[in-house]
Every structure is written in structure tokens, then in C-alpha cells.
Coordinates of C-alpha atoms and ligand atoms in Angstrom, one line a residue:
X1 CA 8.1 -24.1 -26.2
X2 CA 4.2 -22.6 -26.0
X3 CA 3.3 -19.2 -25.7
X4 CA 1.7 -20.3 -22.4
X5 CA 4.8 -22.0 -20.9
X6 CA 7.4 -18.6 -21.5
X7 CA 4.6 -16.8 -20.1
X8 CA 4.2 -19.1 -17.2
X9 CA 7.9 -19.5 -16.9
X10 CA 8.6 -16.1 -16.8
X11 CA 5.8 -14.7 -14.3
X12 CA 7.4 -17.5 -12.2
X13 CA 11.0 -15.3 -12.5
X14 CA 9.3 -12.1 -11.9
X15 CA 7.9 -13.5 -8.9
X16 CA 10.6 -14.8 -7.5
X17 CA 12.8 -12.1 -8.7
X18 CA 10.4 -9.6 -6.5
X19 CA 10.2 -11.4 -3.6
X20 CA 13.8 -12.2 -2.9
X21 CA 15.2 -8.7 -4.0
X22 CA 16.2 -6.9 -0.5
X23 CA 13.1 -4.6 -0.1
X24 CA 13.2 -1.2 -1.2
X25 CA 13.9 2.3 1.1
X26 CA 10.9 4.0 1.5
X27 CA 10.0 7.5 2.1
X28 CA 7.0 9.2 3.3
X29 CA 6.5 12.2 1.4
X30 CA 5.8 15.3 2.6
X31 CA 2.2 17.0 1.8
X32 CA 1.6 20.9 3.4
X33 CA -0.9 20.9 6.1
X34 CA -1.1 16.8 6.5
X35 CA 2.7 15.6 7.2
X36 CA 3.2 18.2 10.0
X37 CA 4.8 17.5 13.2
X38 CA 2.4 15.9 15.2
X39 CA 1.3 13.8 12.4
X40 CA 4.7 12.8 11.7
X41 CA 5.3 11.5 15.4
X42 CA 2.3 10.1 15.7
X43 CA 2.1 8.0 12.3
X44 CA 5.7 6.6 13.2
X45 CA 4.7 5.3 16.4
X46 CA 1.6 3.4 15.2
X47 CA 3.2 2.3 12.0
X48 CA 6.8 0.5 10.7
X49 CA 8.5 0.3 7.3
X50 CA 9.3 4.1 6.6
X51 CA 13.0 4.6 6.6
X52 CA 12.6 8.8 6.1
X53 CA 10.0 11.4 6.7
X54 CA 9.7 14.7 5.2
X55 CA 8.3 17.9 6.6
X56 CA 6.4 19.5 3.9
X57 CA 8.5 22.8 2.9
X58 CA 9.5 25.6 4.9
X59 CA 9.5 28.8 2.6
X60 CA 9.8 32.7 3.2
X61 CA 11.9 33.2 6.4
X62 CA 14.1 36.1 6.8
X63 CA 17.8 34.8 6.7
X64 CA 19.4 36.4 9.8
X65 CA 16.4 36.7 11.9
X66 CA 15.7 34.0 14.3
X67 CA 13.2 31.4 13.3
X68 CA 9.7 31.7 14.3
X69 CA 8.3 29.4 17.2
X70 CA 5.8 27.8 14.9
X71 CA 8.5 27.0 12.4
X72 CA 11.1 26.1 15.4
X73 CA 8.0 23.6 16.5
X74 CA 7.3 22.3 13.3
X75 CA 11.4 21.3 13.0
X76 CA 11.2 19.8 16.9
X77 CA 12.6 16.3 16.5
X78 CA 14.8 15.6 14.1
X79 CA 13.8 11.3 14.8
X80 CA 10.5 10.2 15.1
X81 CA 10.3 7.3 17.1
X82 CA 14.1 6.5 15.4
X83 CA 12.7 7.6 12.0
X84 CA 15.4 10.1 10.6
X85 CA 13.2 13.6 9.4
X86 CA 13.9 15.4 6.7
X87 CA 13.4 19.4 6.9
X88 CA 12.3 20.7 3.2
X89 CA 12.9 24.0 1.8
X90 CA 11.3 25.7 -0.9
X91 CA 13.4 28.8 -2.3
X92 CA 15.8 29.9 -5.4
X93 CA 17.6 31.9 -2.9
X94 CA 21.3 30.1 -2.1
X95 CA 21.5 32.4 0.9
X96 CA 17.5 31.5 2.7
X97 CA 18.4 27.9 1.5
X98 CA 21.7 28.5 3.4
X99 CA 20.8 29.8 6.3
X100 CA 17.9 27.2 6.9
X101 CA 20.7 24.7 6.9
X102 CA 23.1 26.1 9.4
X103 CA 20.1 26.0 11.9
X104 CA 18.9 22.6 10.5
X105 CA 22.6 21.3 11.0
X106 CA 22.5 23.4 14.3
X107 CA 19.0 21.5 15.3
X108 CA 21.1 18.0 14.5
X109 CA 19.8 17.4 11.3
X110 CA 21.8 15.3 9.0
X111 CA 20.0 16.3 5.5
X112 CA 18.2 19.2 4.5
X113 CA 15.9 18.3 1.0
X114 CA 15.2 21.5 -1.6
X115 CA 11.9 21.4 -3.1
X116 CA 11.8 21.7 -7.7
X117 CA 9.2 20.1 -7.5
X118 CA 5.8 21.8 -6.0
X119 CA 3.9 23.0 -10.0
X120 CA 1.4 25.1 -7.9
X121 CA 1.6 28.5 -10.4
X122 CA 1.4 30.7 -7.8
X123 CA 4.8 29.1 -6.5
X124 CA 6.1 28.2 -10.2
X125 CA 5.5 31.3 -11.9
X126 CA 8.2 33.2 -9.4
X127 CA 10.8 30.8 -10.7
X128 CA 10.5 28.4 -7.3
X129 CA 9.6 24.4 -6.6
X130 CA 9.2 23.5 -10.3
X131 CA 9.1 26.9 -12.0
X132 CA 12.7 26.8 -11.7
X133 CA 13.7 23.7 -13.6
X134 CA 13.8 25.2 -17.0
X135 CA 16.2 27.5 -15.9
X136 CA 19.6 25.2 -15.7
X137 CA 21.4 28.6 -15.1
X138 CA 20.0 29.8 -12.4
X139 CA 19.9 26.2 -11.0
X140 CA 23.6 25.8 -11.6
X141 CA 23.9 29.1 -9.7
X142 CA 22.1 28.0 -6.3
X143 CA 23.8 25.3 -6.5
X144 CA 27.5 26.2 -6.7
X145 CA 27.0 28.7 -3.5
X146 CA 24.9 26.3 -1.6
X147 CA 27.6 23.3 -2.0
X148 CA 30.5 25.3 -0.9
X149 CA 29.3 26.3 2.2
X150 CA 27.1 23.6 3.2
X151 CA 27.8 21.3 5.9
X152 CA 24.9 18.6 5.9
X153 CA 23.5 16.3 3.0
X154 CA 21.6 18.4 0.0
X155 CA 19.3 16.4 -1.8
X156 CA 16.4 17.4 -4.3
X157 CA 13.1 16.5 -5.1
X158 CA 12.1 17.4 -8.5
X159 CA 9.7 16.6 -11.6
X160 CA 10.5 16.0 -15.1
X161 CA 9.9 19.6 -16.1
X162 CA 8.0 22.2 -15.6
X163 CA 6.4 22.9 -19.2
X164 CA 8.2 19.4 -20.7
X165 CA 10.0 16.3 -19.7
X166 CA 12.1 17.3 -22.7
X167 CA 13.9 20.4 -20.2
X168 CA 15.3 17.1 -17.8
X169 CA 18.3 17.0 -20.8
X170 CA 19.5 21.0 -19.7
X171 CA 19.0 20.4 -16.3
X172 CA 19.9 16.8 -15.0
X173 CA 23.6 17.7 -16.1
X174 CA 23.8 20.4 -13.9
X175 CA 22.5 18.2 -11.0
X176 CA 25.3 15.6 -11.7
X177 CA 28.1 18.0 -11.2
X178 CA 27.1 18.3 -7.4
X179 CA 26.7 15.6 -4.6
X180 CA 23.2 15.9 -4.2
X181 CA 22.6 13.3 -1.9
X182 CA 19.7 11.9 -3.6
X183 CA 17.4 12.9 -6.2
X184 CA 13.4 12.1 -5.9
X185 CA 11.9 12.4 -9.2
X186 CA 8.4 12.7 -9.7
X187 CA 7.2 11.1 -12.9
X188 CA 5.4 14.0 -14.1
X189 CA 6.2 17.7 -15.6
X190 CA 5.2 20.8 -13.1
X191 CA 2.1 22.0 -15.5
X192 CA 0.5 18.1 -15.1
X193 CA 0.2 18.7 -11.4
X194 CA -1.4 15.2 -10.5
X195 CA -3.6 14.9 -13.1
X196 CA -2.8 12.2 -15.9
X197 CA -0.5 9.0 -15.3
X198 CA 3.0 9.1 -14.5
X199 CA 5.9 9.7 -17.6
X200 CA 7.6 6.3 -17.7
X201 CA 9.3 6.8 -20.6
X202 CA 10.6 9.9 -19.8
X203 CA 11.4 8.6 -16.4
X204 CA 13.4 6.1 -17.8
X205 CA 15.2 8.3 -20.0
X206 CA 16.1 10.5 -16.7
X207 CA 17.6 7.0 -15.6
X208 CA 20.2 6.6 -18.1
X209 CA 21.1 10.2 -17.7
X210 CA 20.7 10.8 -13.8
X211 CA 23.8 9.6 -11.7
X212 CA 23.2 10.6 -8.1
X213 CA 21.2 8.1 -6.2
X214 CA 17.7 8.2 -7.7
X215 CA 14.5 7.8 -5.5
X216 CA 11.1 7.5 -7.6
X217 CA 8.1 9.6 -6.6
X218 CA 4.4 8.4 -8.4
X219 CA 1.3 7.1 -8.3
X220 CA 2.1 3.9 -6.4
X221 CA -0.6 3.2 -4.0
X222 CA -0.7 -1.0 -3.6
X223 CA 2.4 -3.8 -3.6
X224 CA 0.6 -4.4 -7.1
X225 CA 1.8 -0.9 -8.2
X226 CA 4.9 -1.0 -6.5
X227 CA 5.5 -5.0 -8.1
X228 CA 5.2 -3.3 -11.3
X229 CA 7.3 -0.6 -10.7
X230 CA 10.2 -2.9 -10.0
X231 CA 9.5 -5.7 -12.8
X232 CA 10.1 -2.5 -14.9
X233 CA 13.2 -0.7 -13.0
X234 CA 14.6 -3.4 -10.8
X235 CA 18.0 -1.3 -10.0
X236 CA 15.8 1.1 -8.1
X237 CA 15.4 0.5 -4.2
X238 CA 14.6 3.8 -3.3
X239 CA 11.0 4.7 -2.7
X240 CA 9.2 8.3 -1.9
X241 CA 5.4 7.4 -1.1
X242 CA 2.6 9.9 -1.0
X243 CA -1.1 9.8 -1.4
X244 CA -0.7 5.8 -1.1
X245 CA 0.5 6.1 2.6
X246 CA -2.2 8.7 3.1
X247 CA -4.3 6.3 2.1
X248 CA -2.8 3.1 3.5
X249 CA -0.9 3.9 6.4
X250 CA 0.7 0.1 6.1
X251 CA 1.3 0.5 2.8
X252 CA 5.3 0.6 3.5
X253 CA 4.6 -2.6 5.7
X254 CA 3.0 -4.5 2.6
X255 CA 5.7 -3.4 0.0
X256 CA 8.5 -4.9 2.3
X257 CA 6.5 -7.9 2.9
X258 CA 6.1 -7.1 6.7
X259 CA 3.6 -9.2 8.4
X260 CA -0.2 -6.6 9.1
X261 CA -1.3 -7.2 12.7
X262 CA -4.3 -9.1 13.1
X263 CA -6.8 -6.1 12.9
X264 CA -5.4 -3.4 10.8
X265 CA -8.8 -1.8 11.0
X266 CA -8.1 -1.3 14.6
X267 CA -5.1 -0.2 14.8
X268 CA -6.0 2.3 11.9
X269 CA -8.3 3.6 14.1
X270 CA -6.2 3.8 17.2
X271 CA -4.1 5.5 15.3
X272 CA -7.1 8.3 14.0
X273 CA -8.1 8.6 17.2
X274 CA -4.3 9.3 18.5
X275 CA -3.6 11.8 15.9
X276 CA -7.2 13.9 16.5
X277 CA -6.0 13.9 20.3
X278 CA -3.0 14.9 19.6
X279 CA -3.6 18.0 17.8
X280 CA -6.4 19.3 20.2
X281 CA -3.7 19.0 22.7
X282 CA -1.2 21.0 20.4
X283 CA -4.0 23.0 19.4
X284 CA -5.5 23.8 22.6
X285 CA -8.6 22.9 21.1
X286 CA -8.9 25.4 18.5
X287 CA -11.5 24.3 16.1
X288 CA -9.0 24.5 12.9
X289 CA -8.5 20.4 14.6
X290 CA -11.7 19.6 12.6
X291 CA -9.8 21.0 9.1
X292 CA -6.9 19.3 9.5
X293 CA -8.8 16.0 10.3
X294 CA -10.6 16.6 7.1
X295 CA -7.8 17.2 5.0
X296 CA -6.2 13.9 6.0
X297 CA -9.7 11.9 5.9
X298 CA -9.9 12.9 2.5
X299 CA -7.2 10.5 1.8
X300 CA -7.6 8.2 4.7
X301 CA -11.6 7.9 3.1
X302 CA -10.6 5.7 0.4
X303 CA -9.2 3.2 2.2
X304 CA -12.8 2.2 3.5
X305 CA -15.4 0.4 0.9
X306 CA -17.6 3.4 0.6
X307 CA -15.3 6.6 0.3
X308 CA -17.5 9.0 -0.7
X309 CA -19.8 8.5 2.0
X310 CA -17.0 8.1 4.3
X311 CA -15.7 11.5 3.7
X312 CA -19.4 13.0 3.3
X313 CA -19.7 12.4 7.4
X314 CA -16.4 13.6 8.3
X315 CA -16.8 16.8 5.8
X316 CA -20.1 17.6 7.5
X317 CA -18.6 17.7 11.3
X318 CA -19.3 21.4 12.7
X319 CA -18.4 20.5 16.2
X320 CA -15.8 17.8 18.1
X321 CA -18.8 15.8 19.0
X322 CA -19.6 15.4 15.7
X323 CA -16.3 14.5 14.5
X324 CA -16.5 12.2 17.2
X325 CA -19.3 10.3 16.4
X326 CA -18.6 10.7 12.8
X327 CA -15.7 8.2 13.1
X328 CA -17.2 6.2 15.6
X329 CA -20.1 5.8 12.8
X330 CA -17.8 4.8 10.0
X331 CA -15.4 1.9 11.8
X332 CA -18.7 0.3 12.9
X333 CA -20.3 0.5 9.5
X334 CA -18.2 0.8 6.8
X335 CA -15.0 -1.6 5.7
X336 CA -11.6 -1.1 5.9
X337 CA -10.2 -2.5 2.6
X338 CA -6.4 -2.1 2.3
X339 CA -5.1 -4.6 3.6
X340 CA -6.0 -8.0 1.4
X341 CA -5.7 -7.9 -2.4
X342 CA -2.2 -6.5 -2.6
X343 CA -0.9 -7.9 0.4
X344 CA 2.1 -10.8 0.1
X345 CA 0.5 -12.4 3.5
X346 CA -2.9 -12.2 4.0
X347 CA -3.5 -12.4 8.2
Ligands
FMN401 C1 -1.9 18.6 -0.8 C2 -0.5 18.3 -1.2 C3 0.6 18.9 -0.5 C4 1.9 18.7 -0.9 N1 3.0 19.3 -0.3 C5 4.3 19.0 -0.7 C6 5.4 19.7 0.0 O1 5.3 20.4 0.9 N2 6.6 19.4 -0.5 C7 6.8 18.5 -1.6 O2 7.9 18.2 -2.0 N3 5.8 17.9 -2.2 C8 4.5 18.1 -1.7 N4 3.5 17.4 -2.3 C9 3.8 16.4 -3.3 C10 3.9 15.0 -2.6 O3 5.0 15.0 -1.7 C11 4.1 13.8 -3.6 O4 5.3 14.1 -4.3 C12 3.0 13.7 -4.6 O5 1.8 13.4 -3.8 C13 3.2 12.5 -5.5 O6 3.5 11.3 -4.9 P1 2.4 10.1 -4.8 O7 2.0 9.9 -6.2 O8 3.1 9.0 -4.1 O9 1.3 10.7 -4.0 C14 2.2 17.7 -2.0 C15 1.1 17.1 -2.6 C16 -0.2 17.4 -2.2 C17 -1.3 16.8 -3.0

């Protein structure tokens, strides 16, 4: 047989393989200052395909004292438009993580997700998010307390290390002695940050050693990526999607082969529109509405054909008419590009 005909023969399996496998879970990440409330609720009722959302992490509370009202609000539904959300905690504290989740059960929350995994050094160096991976003890600590008191679902969301993907070997065998409901691993060590590509060796050496149910975190921002991802590691159905949703709000939609309404570019704007309403509503039209419009466009810019000048206009917006025109400048000029090259059905 030629070269040419294996290769042809087995593209034609991968292809098939891919696109009868059930699709995978996803799960919309959670990103501090972006993935707030009213972004959560207002992204699930514009968009399908996410099967979780996570609140970005809730750190520093006083166990004891009641929780603050902007806390309380920013854990207000517990569903988004029947989207189960998860609350996230960031601590090495068994007692704070504790306590959050008697009031998270309390609240009706069914899972409450502990954060290894932020490599911010102001947040690592005091032994928290990923800072506390290469200390297995202290892990194993945390975790004995937490599991015998706990009455929801625990799961974690961690990297491959802090310093080296080499510390996953001291600390993934504490993980498996607990029912952690599901581990997200993000393919990189804490010191990376974002920078560089994904570990996919290392990842797949955490496979063979991780047994809870593993969700992968990385760099997947098209169905390309994510086709890739599962030619590789086809026994993992569990998703966690970050700057790729940002991005692409229907990303979820075109990795589960769900059909795009006619004019995404519309409804991506309805749905920009909704959310900037929203928070002047919530906000009471305090002008920190502008910031967190820019933080998200910063994302949401490179979606369009030109994203540096896309974000230059929204950056530059002093006032809400400006931000108003702004956007009303880039959907008539510029073009929305997600939703073709990657997408199984092109409408
Ligand atoms: C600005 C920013 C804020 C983030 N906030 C959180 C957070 O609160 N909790 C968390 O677990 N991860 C946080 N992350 C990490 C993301 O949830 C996600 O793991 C990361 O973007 C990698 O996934 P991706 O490659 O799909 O984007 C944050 C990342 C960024 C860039």
C-alpha cells in the first residue's frame, strides 16, 4: 500500500472517529473580573453548549463572619439559564475552604472547585493556587480535613507544577487517595503563566497516573485545536475552555457540532450590547462599566479581522457615548471571523 493511501485511509478514520464520538463536556472557565455574575447569566442566555460555569475565585473571607453582600451577589444563582455554576475558592486554609462550602451547600450548590492552579507570584509565593503544588504535605493535609467534613462535590483545578511538571509525580498520588470530583489540569507549570505552549508530554504522563475524572484546560481556541486534542487523547470528554470562549462565544457550539444561527455576528452583538446594559444596571452606572467592557473586548477583539484596531477604539472610550459608538463603529466596519474555517457546518 502507498504512503498516500495509509495517509488517506487513516485521516478518513480520524475523521470519522471525531465526528461520531459523543461530543465532549465543556466548561467555561472562570477568569477574575470577566466571568462575574452578570456576565455569566447573560453569556448562558445568548449562547448553548456549556455544560458548567465557574465563578472566578473567592479568596480572603473571615470563616465565621457572614459573607459580604458583593460576595453573597456574586454567588446569586447557583443555574444560569439551567447551566449548573460552580463557586471557586482559592485558599490553603481546610477551615475558609470549609466554611465557604457549608454556605455554598447552604446556597444549593452541588460542587464547590479549589483553585492550585492561579501562578500569579503574589498569590503563589504564600503557598496558594499553584504555589502550593510542590508541597504534597501540606496538600495531603487540606485535604484530609476538608473530605471528612464536607458535604458537596470537591474538585480541583490545577497545573502541572509550580516550578516543574516533574512535582505532578509527589502530588497527583495524594490527589488519588480523595474523591475529588474532578480534576482540571492545565497543561502548563505555575512559573509559565500563559506564556509558551501547552506540556503534552507531561500532560500525558499526568494521564497514566491521574485516576479521578480528568478535565483538560489549554490553549484550545477553534474545533481544529480541539480535533487535535482528541485525535491525541480520545478517552477524554471533558473540556474546561478559557480565552477561546472569550474569544468565540460559540466556540462550545462548534466543538459539539451544533448548528451557528444564521448571523453569528448579530447575535454576538446582541449579546455585547446585553451584557454592557446589564452591568450599568448592576452598576448603577458607575463608570468602572467602561473597564470591565474593555477587559472582556480585549478578548472578544480578536474575533474580528482587524483586532488591534478593534480593541484601539474600545481602549480609547472615556465616556458611555463613546463606548457606544465605538461598537456601533466596529460591527458596521470590521468582520466577525469565527465562525467559518473551524466550523463542522458552515451556515
Ligand atoms: C485574566 C485571567 C483571570 C483568571 N482568573 C482565574 C480564576 O479566577 N480562577 C481560575 O481557576 N483560573 C483563572 N484563570 C485561568 C483560566 O481559567 C484558564 O485556566 C486559562 O485561561 C487557560 O485556559 P485557556 O487556555 O482555555 O484560556 C484566569 C486567567 C486569566 C488570563
Amino acid at each position: 500500500m502507498s504512503i498516500n493511501l495509509l495517509k488517506y485511509l487513516h485521516d478518513f478514520y480520524t475523521y470519522f472517529r471525531i465526528t461520531l464520538t459523543a461530543p465532549p463536556k465543556i466548561y467555561f472557565a472562570p477568569f477574575q473580573g470577566i466571568t462575574t455574575q452578570v456576565f455569566r447569566a447573560v453569556y448562558a442566555r445568548h449562547f448553548i453548549g456549556v455544560d458548567k460555569l465557574f465563578t472566578p475565585y473567592f479568596s480572603n473571607f473571615e470563616p465565621g463572619c457572614k459573607l459580604p453582600p458583593r460576595k453573597l451577589t456574586a454567588l446569586k444563582n447557583q443555574f444560569e439559564n439551567g447551566v449548573e455554576v460552580v463557586p471557586q475558592v482559592l485558599s490553603k486554609n481546610a477551615d475558609e475552604i470549609l466554611w465557604l462550602a457549608k454556605n455554598c451547600e447552604q446556597m444549593g450548590f452541588n460542587e464547590l472547585n479549589w483553585n492550585l492552579g492561579c501562578p500569579y507570584p503574589q498569590v503563589a509565593s504564600k503557598k496558594r493556587g499553584a504555589g502550593l503544588l510542590p508541597y504534597p504535605v501540606l496538600l495531603d493535609e487540606v485535604l484530609e480535613k476538608v473530605f471528612s467534613e464536607i458535604n458537596i462535590a470537591f474538585s480541583v483545578k490545577c497545573r502541572l507544577g509550580y516550578a516543574s511538571a516533574d512535582e505532578q509525580k509527589a502530588f497527583v498520588p495524594v490527589f488519588n487517595r480523595y474523591p475529588i470530583s474532578e480534576l482540571t489540569l492545565h497543561a502548563r507549570i505555575g512559573k509559565q503563566l500563559y506564556s509558551g505552549q501547552p506540556d503534552m508530554e507531561a500532560f500525558a504522563e499526568a494521564l497514566t497516573l491521574i485516576k479521578q475524572p480528568l478535565v483538560y484546560n489549554g490553549d484550545i481556541f477553534s474545533r481544529e485545536d480541539y480535533n487535535q486534542f482528541t485525535s491525541r487523547f480520545p478517552s477524554i470528554n471533558l473540556l474546561m475552555l478559557g480565552r477561546g470562549v472569550l474569544r468565540n462565544p460559540f466556540l462550545p457550539m462548534l466543538i459539539k457540532g451544533i448548528e451557528l444561527p444564521e448571523d453569528p455576528k448579530t447575535q454576538i452583538r446582541q449579546f455585547v450590547d446585553e451584557l454592557y446594559l446589564a452591568y450599568r444596571e448592576e452598576r448603577d452606572d458607575n463608570p468602572s462599566v467602561l473597564n470591565a467592557m474593555k477587559e472582556y473586548w480585549a478578548y472578544l477583539a480578536e474575533s474580528f479581522d482587524d483586532p488591534l484596531r478593534v480593541f484601539r477604539k474600545i481602549r480609547k472610550a472615556k465616556k458611555f457615548t463613546d463606548y457606544e459608538e465605538a461598537v456601533a463603529d466596529i460591527f458596521d466596519t470590521f468582520k466577525w471571523e469565527e465562525s467559518d474555517s473551524s466550523s463542522p457546518q458552515k451556515h
